[in-house]
Amino acid sequence: MSSAAAHGHDEPHVTSLQVYLGIFGALLVLTVLTVYVSAAELFHGWTSIGVAMGIAIVKASLVATIFMHMKWDRKFNVIVFLSSLWFAGLFFTFTWFDLSNRTRVHDIQQHNLPTLERQAAEAESADAKPAAVEEPAHEAKTPAKAGKGKAGKGKAGKH
Amino acid sequence: MSTEHAEDHEHPSYLAHHFHTVQQQVDAAKLGMWLFLVTEVLFFSGLFMAYIAVRTWYPEMFLDTSYQLDWKLGAVNTIVLLFSSLTVALAVREAQLADPKNPQTGKMVGYIAVTILCAMGFLLVKYIEYSAKIDHGFVPGFLFTGEGLLDNAHLFFGVYFCMTGLHGIHVVLGIGVLTWIGIRASRGDFHKRYHVPLENAGLYWHLVDLIWIFLFPLLYLVK
C-alpha cells in the first residue's frame, strides 16, 4: 500500500479526518498517561526516565508517521531523517562513555601518583644537565642515555 | 518570460524554471526539508547531551529544582502544541483536496490561522512561566540569585532556559513561516497539484511539536 503510494505521481495520499482525529486522541491519552505515571510516583530515577521516554517515543512516532506523512513518503526521505537519530545516538553514547568514566580516570591518576612523581623527578634531573642534550660535541654520554634525556624533557614540557 | 518553452508541454506557473516536472520539484523540496530537519535534530541533540550531563552529575539537585516548574502549565502547552500539529496537518489535507482550477481556501486558511493562534498561546504560557522564574532569580549561571534551592540549581535553569528558549525561538519563527504560508494559501497558491511549501511548513511545525514531546517529561515530570 505505502510503496504504491510512494510511486504515485499526481494524486497525493489523503488521510481521512477520522485517522487524524484518532491520532490526536491517542496523543492526548498518552500525555495524560505520562503525567499520571509521574504524579503517582510509580517510578523513580532511571526507570522513570525510561518510562517517560518510552511514552514520548510512541507519541513522536505517531506524529512522524501520520501527521508528517512519513508512512506515505519516499523511503529515502525516511532513511535521511532516521539517520539523524543514529548520529544523535552515536553522539550521546560516546559522550556518555566520557561522562561516566571521568571519575575513574581521576582515580587511576591518584593511584599512579607515586609513579608520575618519580617520572617527573627523573625528567627534572635530566633537565639539570641541558648541555648534554643540546651539544652533540660533548661525548661524555652514550647515545642511549642522551635519547632518554630527550624523552624525559619532552614529557616534562607537556605539563 | 520563458518563450523558448514549447506550448504543447505542461508548464504551470508554480513549476520553477530549473525543474523538468512538478514531481521533480516537489521531491527536491521535500528532500531538502527532511535534510533541514536532520540538522535541527542534531542542533537540539547538543542541549539534550547537556541535560544528560547535568542530570547524571547532580540527580538530587535536578529532582529538587524541577519542582519549581509548574507541570500543569507544561501539560497545557503540550496539548496546545499537539492540537496545533493536528490543525496544520488538516490544512495540508485541505490543500490535497483542493481543485487546482478554483481552490477553496477558506478551511485551509482557517486551519493555518488556528495553528498560529495556538503558537501564540504557547508563547503566552511560556511568558507567564519565564517571568515567574525570573522574578525568583531562577536564571542560568552567574545571574542566578534564587534562594532555598540545593547547590548548583543554576545548572538546572541553564538547561531549562536553553532548551525551552531554543524551542521558543522555533515557535516564534514558526509563526512567521505560517503567516507567510497562510497569505499564500489565501491567494490560492496551494491545491491538489502543488502545495509543497505548505507541506514543508507543516513538517517544520511538527518537528517543533516533536521536540516539545520530549522536553515536557524531561523537564516538568522528573521523579
mmCIF file with all atom_site columns, C-alpha atoms in Angstrom, chain A residues 83-97, chain B residues 42 45 49:
data_model
loop_
_atom_site.group_PDB
_atom_site.id
_atom_site.type_symbol
_atom_site.label_atom_id
_atom_site.label_alt_id
_atom_site.label_comp_id
_atom_site.label_asym_id
_atom_site.label_entity_id
_atom_site.label_seq_id
_atom_site.pdbx_PDB_ins_code
_atom_site.Cartn_x
_atom_site.Cartn_y
_atom_site.Cartn_z
_atom_site.occupancy
_atom_site.B_iso_or_equiv
_atom_site.pdbx_formal_charge
_atom_site.auth_seq_id
_atom_site.auth_comp_id
_atom_site.auth_asym_id
_atom_site.auth_atom_id
_atom_site.pdbx_PDB_model_num
ATOM 1  C CA . SER A 1 83 ? 19.909 8.871  10.155 1.00 0.00 ? 83 SER A CA 1
ATOM 2  C CA . SER A 1 84 ? 19.737 11.952 12.392 1.00 0.00 ? 84 SER A CA 1
ATOM 3  C CA . LEU A 1 85 ? 18.621 9.741  15.280 1.00 0.00 ? 85 LEU A CA 1
ATOM 4  C CA . TRP A 1 86 ? 21.504 7.383  14.536 1.00 0.00 ? 86 TRP A CA 1
ATOM 5  C CA . PHE A 1 87 ? 24.049 10.207 14.654 1.00 0.00 ? 87 PHE A CA 1
ATOM 6  C CA . ALA A 1 88 ? 22.473 11.751 17.761 1.00 0.00 ? 88 ALA A CA 1
ATOM 7  C CA . GLY A 1 89 ? 22.685 8.270  19.337 1.00 0.00 ? 89 GLY A CA 1
ATOM 8  C CA . LEU A 1 90 ? 26.386 7.997  18.472 1.00 0.00 ? 90 LEU A CA 1
ATOM 9  C CA . PHE A 1 91 ? 26.964 11.450 19.962 1.00 0.00 ? 91 PHE A CA 1
ATOM 10 C CA . PHE A 1 92 ? 25.130 10.552 23.199 1.00 0.00 ? 92 PHE A CA 1
ATOM 11 C CA . THR A 1 93 ? 26.822 7.160  23.543 1.00 0.00 ? 93 THR A CA 1
ATOM 12 C CA . PHE A 1 94 ? 30.406 8.294  23.161 1.00 0.00 ? 94 PHE A CA 1
ATOM 13 C CA . THR A 1 95 ? 29.922 11.403 25.274 1.00 0.00 ? 95 THR A CA 1
ATOM 14 C CA . TRP A 1 96 ? 28.282 9.156  27.857 1.00 0.00 ? 96 TRP A CA 1
ATOM 15 C CA . PHE A 1 97 ? 31.423 6.985  27.960 1.00 0.00 ? 97 PHE A CA 1
ATOM 16 C CA . LEU B 2 42 ? 21.408 17.443 15.675 1.00 0.00 ? 42 LEU B CA 1
ATOM 17 C CA . SER B 2 45 ? 20.977 16.988 20.459 1.00 0.00 ? 45 SER B CA 1
ATOM 18 C CA . MET B 2 49 ? 23.502 15.965 25.915 1.00 0.00 ? 49 MET B CA 1
#
